[in-house]
Tab-separated table of C-alpha atoms in Angstrom:
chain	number	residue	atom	x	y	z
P	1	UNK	CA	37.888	2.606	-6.694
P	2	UNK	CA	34.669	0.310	-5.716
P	3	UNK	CA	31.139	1.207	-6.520
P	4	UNK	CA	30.777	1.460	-2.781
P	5	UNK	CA	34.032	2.482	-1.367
P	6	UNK	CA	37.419	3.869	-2.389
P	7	UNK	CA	40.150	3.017	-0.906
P	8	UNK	CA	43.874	4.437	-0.990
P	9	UNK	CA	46.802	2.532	0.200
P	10	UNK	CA	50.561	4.579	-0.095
P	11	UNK	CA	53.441	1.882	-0.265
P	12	UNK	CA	56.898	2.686	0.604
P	13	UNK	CA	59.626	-0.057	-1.227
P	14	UNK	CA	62.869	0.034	0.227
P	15	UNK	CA	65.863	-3.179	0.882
P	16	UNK	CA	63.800	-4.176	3.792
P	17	UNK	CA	60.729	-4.473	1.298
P	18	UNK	CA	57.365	-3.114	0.391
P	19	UNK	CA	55.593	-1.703	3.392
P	20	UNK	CA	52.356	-0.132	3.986
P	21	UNK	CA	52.735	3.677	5.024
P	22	UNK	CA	49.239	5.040	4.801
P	23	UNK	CA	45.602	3.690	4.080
P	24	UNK	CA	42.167	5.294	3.981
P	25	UNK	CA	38.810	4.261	3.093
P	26	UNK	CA	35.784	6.769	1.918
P	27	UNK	CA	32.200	6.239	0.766
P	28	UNK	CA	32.204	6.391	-3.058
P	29	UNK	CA	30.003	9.144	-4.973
P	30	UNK	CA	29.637	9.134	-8.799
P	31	UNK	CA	29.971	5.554	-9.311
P	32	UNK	CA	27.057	2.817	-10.068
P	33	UNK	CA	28.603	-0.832	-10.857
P	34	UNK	CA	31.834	-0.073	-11.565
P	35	UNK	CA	31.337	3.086	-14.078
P	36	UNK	CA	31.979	6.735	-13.046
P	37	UNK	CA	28.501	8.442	-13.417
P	38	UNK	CA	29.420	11.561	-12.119
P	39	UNK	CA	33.144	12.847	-12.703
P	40	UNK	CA	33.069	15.271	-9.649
P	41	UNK	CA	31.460	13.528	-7.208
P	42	UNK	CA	33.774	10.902	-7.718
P	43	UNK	CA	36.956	12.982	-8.197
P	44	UNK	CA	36.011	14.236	-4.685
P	45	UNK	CA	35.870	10.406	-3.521
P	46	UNK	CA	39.276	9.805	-4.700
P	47	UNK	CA	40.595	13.134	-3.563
P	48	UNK	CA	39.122	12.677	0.291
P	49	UNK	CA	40.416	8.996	0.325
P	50	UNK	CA	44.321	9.938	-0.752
P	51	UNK	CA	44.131	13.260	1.214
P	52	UNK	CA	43.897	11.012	4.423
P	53	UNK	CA	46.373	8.008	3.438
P	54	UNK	CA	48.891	11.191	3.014
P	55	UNK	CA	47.930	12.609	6.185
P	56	UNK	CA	48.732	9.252	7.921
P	57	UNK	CA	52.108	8.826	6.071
P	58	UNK	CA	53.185	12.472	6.186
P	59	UNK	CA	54.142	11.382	2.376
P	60	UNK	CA	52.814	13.385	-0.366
P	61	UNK	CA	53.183	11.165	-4.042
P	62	UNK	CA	50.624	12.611	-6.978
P	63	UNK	CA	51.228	9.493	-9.134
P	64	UNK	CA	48.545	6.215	-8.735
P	65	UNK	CA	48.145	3.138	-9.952
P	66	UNK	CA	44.518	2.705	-10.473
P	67	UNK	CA	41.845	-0.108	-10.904
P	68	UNK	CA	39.612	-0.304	-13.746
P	69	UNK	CA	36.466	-2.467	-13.000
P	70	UNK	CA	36.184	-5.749	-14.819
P	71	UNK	CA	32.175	-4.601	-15.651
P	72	UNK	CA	33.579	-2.671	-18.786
P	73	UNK	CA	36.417	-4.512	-19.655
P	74	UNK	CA	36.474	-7.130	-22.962
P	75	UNK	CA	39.656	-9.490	-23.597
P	76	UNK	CA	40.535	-11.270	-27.295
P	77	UNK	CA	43.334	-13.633	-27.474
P	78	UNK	CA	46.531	-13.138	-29.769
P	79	UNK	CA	50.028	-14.632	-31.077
P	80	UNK	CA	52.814	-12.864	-31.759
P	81	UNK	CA	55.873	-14.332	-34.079
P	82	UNK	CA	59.575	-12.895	-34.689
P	83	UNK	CA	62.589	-13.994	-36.498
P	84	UNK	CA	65.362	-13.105	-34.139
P	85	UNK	CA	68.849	-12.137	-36.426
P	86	UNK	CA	71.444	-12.580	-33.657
P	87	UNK	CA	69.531	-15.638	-32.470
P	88	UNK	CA	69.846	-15.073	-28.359
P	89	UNK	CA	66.640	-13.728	-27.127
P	90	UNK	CA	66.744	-10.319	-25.587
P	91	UNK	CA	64.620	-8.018	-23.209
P	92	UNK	CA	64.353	-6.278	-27.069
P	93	UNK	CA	63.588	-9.418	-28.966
P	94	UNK	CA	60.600	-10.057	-26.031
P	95	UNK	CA	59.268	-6.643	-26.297
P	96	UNK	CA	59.225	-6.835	-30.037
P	97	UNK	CA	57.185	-10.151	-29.884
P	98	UNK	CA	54.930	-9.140	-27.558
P	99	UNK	CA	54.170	-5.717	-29.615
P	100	UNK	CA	53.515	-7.628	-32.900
P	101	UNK	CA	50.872	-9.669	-30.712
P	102	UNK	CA	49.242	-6.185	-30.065
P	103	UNK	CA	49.384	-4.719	-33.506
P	104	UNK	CA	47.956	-8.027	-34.833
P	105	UNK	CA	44.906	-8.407	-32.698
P	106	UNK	CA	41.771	-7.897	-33.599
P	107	UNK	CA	40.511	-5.380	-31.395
P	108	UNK	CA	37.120	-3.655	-31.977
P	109	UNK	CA	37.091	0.342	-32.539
P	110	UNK	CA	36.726	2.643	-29.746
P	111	UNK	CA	38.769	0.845	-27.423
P	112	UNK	CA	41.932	0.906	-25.399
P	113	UNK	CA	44.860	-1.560	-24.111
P	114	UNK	CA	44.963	-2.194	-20.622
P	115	UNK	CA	46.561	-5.292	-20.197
P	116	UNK	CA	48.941	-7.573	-22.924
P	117	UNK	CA	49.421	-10.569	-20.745
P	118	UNK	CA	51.551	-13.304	-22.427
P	119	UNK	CA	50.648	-17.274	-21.307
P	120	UNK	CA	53.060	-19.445	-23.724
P	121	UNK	CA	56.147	-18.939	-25.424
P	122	UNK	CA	57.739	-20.792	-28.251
P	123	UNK	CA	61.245	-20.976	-29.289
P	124	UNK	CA	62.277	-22.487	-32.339
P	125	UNK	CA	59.988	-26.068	-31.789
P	126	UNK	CA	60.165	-25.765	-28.211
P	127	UNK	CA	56.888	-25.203	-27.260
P	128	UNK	CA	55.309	-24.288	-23.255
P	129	UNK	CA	58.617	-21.908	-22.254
P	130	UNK	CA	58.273	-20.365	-19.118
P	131	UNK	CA	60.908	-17.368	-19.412
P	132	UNK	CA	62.700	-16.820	-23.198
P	133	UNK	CA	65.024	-14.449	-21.706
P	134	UNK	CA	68.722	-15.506	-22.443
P	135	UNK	CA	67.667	-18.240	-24.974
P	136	UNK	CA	69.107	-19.263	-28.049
P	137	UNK	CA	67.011	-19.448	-31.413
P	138	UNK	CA	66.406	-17.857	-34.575
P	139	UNK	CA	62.558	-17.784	-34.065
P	140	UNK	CA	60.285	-16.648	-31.336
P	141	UNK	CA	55.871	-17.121	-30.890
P	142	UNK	CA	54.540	-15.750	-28.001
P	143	UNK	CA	50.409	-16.415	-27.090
P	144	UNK	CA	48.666	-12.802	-25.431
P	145	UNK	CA	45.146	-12.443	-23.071
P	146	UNK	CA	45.122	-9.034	-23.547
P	147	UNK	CA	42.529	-6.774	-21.987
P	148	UNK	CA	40.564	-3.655	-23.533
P	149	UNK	CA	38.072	-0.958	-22.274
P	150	UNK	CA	36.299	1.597	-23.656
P	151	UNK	CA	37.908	4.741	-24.698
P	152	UNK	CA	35.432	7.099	-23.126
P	153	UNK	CA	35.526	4.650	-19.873
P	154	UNK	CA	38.810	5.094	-19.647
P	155	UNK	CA	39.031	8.904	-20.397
P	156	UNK	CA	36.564	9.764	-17.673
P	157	UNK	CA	38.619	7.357	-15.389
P	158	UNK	CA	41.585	9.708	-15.305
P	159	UNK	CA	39.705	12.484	-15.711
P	160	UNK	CA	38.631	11.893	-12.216
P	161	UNK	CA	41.796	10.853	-11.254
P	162	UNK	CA	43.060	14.587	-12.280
P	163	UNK	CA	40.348	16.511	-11.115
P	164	UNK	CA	41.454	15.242	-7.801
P	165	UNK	CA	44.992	16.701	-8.647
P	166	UNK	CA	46.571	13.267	-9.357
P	167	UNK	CA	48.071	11.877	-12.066
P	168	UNK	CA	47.403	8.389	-13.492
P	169	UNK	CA	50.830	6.240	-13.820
P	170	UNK	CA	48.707	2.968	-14.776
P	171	UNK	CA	45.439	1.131	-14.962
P	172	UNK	CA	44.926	-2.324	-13.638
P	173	UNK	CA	42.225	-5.111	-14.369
P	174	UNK	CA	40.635	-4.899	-10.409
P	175	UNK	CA	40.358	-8.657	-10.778
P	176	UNK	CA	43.847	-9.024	-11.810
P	177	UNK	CA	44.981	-6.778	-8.583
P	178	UNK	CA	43.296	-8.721	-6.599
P	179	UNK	CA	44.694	-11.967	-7.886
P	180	UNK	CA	48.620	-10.714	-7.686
P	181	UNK	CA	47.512	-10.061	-3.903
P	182	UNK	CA	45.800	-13.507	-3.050
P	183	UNK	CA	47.280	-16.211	-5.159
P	184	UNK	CA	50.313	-18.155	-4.001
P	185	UNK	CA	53.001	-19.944	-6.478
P	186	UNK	CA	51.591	-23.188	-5.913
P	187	UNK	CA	47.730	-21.990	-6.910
P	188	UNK	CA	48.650	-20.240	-9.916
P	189	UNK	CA	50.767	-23.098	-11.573
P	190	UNK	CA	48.027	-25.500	-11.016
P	191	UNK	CA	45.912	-23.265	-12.142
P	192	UNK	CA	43.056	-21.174	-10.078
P	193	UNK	CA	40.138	-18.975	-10.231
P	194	UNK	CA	39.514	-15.630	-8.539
P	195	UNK	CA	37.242	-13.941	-7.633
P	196	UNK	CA	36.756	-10.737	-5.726
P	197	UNK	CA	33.414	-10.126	-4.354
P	198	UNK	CA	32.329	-6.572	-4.072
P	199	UNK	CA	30.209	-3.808	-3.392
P	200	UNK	CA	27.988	-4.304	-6.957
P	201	UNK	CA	30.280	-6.647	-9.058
P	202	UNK	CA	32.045	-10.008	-8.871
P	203	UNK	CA	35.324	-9.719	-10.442
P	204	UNK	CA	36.767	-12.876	-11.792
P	205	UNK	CA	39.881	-13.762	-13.277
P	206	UNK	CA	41.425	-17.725	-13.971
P	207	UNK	CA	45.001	-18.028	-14.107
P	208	UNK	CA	46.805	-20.640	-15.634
P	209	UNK	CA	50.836	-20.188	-15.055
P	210	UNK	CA	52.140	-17.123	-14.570
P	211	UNK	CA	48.762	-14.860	-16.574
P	212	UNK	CA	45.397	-14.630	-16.723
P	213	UNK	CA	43.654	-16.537	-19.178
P	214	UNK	CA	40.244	-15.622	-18.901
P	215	UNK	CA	38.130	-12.871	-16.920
P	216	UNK	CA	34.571	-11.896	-16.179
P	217	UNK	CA	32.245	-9.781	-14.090
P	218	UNK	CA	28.974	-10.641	-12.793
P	219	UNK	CA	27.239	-7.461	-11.731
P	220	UNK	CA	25.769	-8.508	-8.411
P	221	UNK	CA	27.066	-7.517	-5.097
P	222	UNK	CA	26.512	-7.223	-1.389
P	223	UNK	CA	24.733	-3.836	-2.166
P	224	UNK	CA	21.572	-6.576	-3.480
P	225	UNK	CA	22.057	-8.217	-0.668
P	226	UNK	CA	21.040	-4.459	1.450
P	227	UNK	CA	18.330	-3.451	-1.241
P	228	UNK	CA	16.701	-6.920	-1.102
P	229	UNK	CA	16.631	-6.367	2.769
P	230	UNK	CA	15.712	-2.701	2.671
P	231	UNK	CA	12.365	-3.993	0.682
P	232	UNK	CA	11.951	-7.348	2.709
P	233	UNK	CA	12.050	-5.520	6.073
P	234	UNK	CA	10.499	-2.134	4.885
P	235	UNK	CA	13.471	0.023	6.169
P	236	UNK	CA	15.706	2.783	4.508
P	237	UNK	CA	18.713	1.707	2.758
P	238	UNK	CA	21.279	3.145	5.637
P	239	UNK	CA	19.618	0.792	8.392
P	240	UNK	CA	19.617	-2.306	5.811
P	241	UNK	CA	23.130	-1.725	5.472
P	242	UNK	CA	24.007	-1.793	9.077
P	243	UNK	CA	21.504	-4.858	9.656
P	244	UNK	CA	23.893	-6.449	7.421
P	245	UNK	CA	27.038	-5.520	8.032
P	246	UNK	CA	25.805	-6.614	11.814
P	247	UNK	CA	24.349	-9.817	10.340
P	248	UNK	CA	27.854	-11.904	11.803
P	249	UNK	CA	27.378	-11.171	15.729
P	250	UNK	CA	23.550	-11.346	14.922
P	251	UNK	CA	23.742	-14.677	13.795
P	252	UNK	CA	24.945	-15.764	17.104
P	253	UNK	CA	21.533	-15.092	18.393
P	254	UNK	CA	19.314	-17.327	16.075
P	255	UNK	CA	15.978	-16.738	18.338
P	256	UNK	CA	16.471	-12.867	18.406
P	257	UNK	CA	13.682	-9.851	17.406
P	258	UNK	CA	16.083	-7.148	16.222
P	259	UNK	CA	14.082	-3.277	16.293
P	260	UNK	CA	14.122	-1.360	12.929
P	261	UNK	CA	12.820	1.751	11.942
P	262	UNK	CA	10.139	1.684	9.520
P	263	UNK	CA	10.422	3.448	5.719
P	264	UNK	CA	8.938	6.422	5.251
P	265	UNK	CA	8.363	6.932	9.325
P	266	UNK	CA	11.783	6.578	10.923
P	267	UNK	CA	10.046	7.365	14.160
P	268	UNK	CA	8.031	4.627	14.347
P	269	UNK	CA	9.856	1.037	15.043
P	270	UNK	CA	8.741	-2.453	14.244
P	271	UNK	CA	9.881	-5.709	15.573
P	272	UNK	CA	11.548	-8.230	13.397
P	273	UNK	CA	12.509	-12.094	13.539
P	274	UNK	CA	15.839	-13.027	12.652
P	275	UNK	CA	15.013	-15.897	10.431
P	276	UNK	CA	13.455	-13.356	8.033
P	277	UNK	CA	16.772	-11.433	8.182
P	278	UNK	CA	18.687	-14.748	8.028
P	279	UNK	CA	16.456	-15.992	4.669
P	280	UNK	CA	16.918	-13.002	2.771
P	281	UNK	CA	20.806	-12.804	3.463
P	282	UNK	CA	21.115	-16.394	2.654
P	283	UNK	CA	19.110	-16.492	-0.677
P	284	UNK	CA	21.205	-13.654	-2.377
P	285	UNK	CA	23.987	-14.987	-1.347
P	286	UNK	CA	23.146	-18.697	-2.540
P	287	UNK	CA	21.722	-16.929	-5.533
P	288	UNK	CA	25.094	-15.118	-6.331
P	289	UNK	CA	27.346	-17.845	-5.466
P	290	UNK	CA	25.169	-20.430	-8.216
P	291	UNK	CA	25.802	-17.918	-11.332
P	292	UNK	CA	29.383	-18.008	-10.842
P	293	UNK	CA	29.240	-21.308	-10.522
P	294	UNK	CA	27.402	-21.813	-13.468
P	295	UNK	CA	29.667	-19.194	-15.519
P	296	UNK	CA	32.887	-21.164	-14.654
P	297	UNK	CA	31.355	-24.714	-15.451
P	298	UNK	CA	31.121	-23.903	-18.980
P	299	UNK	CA	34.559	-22.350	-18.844
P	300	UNK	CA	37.104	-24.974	-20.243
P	301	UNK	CA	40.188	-23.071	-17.774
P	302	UNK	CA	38.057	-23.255	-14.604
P	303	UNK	CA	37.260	-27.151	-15.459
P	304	UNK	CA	40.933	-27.683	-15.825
P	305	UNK	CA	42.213	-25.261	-12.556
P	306	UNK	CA	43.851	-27.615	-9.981
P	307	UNK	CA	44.350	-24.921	-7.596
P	308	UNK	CA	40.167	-24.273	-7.185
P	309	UNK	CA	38.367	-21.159	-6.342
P	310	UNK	CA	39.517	-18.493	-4.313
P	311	UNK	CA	37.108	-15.884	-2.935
P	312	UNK	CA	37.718	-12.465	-1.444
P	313	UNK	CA	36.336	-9.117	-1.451
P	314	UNK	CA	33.937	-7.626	1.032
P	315	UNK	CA	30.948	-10.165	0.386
P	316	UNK	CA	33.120	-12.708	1.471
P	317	UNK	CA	32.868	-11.418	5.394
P	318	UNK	CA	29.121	-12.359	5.465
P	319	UNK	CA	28.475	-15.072	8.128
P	320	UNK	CA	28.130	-19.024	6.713
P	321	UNK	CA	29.353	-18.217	3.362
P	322	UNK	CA	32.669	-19.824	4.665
P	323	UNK	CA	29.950	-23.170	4.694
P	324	UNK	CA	27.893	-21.936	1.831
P	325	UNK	CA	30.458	-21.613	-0.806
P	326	UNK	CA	31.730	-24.831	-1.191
P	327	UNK	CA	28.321	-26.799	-1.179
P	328	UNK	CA	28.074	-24.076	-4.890
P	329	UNK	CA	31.139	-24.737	-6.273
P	330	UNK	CA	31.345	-28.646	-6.933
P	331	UNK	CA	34.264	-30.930	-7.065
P	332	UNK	CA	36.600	-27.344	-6.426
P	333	UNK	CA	38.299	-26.615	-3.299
P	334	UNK	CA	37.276	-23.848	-1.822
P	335	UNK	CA	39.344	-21.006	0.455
P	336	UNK	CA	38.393	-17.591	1.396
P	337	UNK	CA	41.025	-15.139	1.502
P	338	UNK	CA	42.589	-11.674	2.082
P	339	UNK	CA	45.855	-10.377	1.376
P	340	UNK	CA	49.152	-11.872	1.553
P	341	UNK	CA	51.595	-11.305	4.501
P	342	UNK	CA	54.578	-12.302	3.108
P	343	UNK	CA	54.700	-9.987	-0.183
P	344	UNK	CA	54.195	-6.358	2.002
P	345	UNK	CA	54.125	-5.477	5.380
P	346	UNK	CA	52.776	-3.109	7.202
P	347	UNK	CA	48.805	-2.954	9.668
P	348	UNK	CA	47.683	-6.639	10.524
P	349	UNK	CA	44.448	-5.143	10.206
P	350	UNK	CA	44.776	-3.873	6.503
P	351	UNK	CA	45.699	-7.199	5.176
P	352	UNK	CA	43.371	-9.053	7.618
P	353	UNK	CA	40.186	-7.250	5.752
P	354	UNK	CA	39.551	-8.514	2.401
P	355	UNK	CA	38.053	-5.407	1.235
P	356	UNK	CA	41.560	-3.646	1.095
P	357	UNK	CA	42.723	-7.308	-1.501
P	358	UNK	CA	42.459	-5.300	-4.688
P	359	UNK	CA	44.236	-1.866	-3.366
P	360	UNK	CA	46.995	-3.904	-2.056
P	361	UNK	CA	47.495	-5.776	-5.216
P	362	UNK	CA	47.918	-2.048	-6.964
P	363	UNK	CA	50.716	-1.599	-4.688
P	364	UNK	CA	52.245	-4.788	-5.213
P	365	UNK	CA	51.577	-3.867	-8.878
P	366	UNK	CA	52.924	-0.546	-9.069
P	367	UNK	CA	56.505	-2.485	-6.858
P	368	UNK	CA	57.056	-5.198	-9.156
P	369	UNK	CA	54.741	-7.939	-8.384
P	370	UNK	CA	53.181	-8.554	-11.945
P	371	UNK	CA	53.143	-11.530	-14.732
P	372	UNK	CA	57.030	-12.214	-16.153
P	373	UNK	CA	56.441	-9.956	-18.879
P	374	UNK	CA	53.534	-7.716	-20.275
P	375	UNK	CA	52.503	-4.625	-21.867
P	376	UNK	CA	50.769	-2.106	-19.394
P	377	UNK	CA	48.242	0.299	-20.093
P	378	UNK	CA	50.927	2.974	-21.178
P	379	UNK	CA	51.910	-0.140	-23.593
P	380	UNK	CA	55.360	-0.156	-21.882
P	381	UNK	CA	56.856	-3.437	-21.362
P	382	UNK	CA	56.824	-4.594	-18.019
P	383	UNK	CA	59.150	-7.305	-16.466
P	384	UNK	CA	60.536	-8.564	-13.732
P	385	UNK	CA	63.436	-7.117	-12.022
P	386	UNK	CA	62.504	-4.464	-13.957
P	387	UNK	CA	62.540	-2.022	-10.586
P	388	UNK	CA	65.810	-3.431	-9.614
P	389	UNK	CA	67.437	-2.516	-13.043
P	390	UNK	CA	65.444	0.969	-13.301
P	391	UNK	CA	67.161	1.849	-9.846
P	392	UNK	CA	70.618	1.015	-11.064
P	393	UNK	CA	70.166	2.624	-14.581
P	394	UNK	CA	69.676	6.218	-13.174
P	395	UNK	CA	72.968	5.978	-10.768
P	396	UNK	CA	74.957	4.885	-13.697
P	397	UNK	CA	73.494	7.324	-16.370
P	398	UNK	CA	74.463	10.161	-13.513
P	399	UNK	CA	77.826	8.842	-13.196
P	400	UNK	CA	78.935	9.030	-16.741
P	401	UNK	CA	76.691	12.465	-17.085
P	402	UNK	CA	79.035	13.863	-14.133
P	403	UNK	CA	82.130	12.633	-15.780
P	404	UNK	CA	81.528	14.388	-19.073
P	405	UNK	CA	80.343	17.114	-17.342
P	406	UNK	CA	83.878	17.403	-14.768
P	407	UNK	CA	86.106	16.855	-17.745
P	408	UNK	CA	84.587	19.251	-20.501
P	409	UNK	CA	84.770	21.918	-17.161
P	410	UNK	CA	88.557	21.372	-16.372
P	411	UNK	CA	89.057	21.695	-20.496
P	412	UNK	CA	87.532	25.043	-20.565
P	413	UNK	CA	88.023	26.406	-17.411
P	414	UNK	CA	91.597	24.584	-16.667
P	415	UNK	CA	90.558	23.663	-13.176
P	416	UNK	CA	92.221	20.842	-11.106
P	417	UNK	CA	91.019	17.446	-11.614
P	418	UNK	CA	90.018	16.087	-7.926
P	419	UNK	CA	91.072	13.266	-6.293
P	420	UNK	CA	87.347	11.024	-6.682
P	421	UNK	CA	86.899	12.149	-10.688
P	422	UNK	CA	86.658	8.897	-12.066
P	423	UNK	CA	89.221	9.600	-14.909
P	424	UNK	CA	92.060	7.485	-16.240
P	425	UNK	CA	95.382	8.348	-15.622
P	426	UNK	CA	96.256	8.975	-19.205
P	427	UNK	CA	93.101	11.332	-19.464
P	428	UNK	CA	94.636	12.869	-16.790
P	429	UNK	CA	98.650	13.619	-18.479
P	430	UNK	CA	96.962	14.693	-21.975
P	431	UNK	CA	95.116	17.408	-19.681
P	432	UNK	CA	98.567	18.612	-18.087
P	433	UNK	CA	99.606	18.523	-21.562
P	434	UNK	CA	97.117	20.402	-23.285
P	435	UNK	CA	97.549	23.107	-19.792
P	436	UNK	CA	101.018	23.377	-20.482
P	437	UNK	CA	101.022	23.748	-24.110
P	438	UNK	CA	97.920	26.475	-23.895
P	439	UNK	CA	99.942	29.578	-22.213
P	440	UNK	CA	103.547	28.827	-24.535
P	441	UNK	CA	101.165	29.544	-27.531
P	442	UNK	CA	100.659	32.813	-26.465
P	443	UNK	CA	103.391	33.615	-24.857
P	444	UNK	CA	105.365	32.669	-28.585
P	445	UNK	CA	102.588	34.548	-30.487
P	446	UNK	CA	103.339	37.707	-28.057
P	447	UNK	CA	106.976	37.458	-28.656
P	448	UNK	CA	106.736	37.687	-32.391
P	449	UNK	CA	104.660	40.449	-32.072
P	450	UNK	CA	106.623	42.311	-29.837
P	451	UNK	CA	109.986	41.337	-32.227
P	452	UNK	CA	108.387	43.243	-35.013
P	453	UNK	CA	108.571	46.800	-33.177
């Protein structure tokens, strides 16, 4: 949910894979840089935007993963340390570490956990671990980024979410979405930065491994790019915004007077250069491009990511910010990106639009696609292989349930045991017994009885 646009994507996962079923995009109401400032307006946002993904899909699902804006979001850093009794580490003994990091952080009042990402573990003396599952020790440290917002952010969040008759299932960092959809294996064990360029904000995230280690927000988008037009040119916002969002197959005519109406007179038309247009575009941009630069050359992770900077996010579909962006960022490799192919399938055209990167990564999210391990916003431990467990558990669970159920029936109702109840065979001959043994009872009781007359 953008400050400009909202935008619902409806995943199916299935053994062929994750596959896009139905997407929709609607103009966002009720939401100035990435806070909900009216509750209905935006409810109705989120409401129009799903009501059409469902319509394409024919699917109808009232549970969403949704993103949280990184404008509201703080992050503190914490360690976690166990003494494990049985010394081999566990899916238990993981969780447990990872929930003493979150009771022991310090976390200011009046906020909530959204993310508990862990970086490093340590086993025993064995320090940089990539995955403690299955090891042996008698003591386990594990390092947290974990992520907070605002109660009352939050609350009005899934309020809006509800109003729209939905329910929330989790809430995801936007930038961390958006980096789960973008960034290959090779980028995120160098080490890379992120950073999704929006309607009003600049997300950022830097991963180092397999988490995020640090994340930001600028709050400057393309929408400065159409106010600072709307005021250079003298027209109303809606023709700025089409100017620009025209600006690529305008750019192909450097010599051309482009017609716009004027403010305040829509009737009347003046003529204007293209160079003007072209100046104003490129300063913001330049402009925008320089604070993140600055912000991640005092950052000791971005000065240490291999990997370089990644940009995506509508902003990034501007025209010479392909050239621009790597004169800004200096001695980092630069790429532009959308979506990744080879993680979900589905419309060329979905993942070819780096708009859709951050509602893609919520699906990728909500299938699996997350750090190793981490605490969610429902502080439920996450991991992976977690859906491919979850899937089995319930089959089993019903199995067992049904044989209970069959055999406590054929006790009290002495019905035949089929041929597919999964009983064993001496199960099976203490039944006969007890159905044999249950009608010579009475019969012996009736017979004494009977005796006594």
């Amino acid at each position: 949910m953008g400050s400009t646009q909202t935008c619902a994507i409806i995943a199916q996962k299935d053994d062929d894979g994750l596959k896009v079923i139905g997407f929709a995009k609607t103009k966002t109401s009720g939401v100035k840089k990435g806070a909900i400032t009216n509750i209905e307006l935006a409810s109705k946002s989120i409401e129009e935007a799903v009501r059409s993904a469902e319509m394409m899909s024919g699917v109808r699902y009232d549970k969403v993963v949704v993103s949280i804006s990184g404008a509201y979001t703080k992050s503190v850093d914490s360690v976690g340390v166990v003494n494990i009794p049985n010394h081999e580490i566990g899916i238990k003994e993981i969780h447990r570490a990872v929930s003493t990091a979150k009771h022991t952080a310090n976390l200011p009042s009046g906020h909530e956990i959204i993310h508990v990402l862990p970086y490093n573990f340590k086993v025993n003396d064995l320090e940089h671990v990539d995955d403690p599952l299955g090891m042996s020790g008698n003591r386990l440290e594990v390092s947290t980024h974990i992520v907070i917002s605002q109660e009352s952010h939050i609350k009005n969040l899934k309020k809006a979410v509800e109003l729209a008759d939905l329910r929330v299932d989790n809430i995801v960092l936007s930038g961390y979405a958006s980096s789960i959809a973008c960034l290959d294996d090779s980028e995120k064990e160098l080490g890379a930065v992120l950073i999704d360029m929006g309607g009003a904000i600049c997300d950022m995230a830097i991963h180092t491994g397999n988490s995020i280690r640090y994340n930001d927000c600028l709050q400057i988008g393309s929408i400065n790019i159409t106010q600072d037009l709307s005021m250079a040119l003298h027209t109303p916002l809606k023709e700025a915004e089409k100017i620009k969002l025209g600006y690529a197959a305008l750019s192909m005519q450097p010599n051309a007077l482009i017609q716009i109406p004027s403010m305040g007179d829509e009737r009347r038309v003046n003529e204007v250069s293209l160079d003007v247009v072209s100046n104003v575009i490129y300063a913001r941009a330049e402009e925008t491009l320089m604070i993140l630069a600055k912000i991640l050359s005092d950052n000791r992770y971005a000065n240490s990511a291999g990997g370089g900077v990644i940009l995506t996010g509508g902003m990034t579909k501007l025209a010479g910010l392909d050239e621009l962006a790597p004169a800004t960022f200096d001695n980092k490799s630069v790429r532009l990106a959308s979506a990744r192919k080879d993680l979900i399938n589905g419309f060329s055209e979905i993942f070819n639009d780096p708009e859709n990167t951050c509602a893609i990564g919520l699906c990728l999210y909500g299938a699996g696609y997350f750090t190793p391990y981490e605490l969610d916003s429902n502080e439920k431990l996450r991991y992976k292989g977690e859906i491919e467990n979850f899937n089995r558990q319930p089959k089993q669970d019903f199995v067992l349930e049904k044989e209970e159920r069959k055999e406590t029936k054929s006790d009290f109702l002495g019905e035949d045991l089929q041929e597919n109840d999964t009983i064993s065979i001496q199960e099976q001959l203490e039944f006969e017994e007890k159905k044999e043994k249950k009608p010579n009872v009475v019969r012996s009781i009736w017979h004494k009885i009977m005796n006594q007359f």
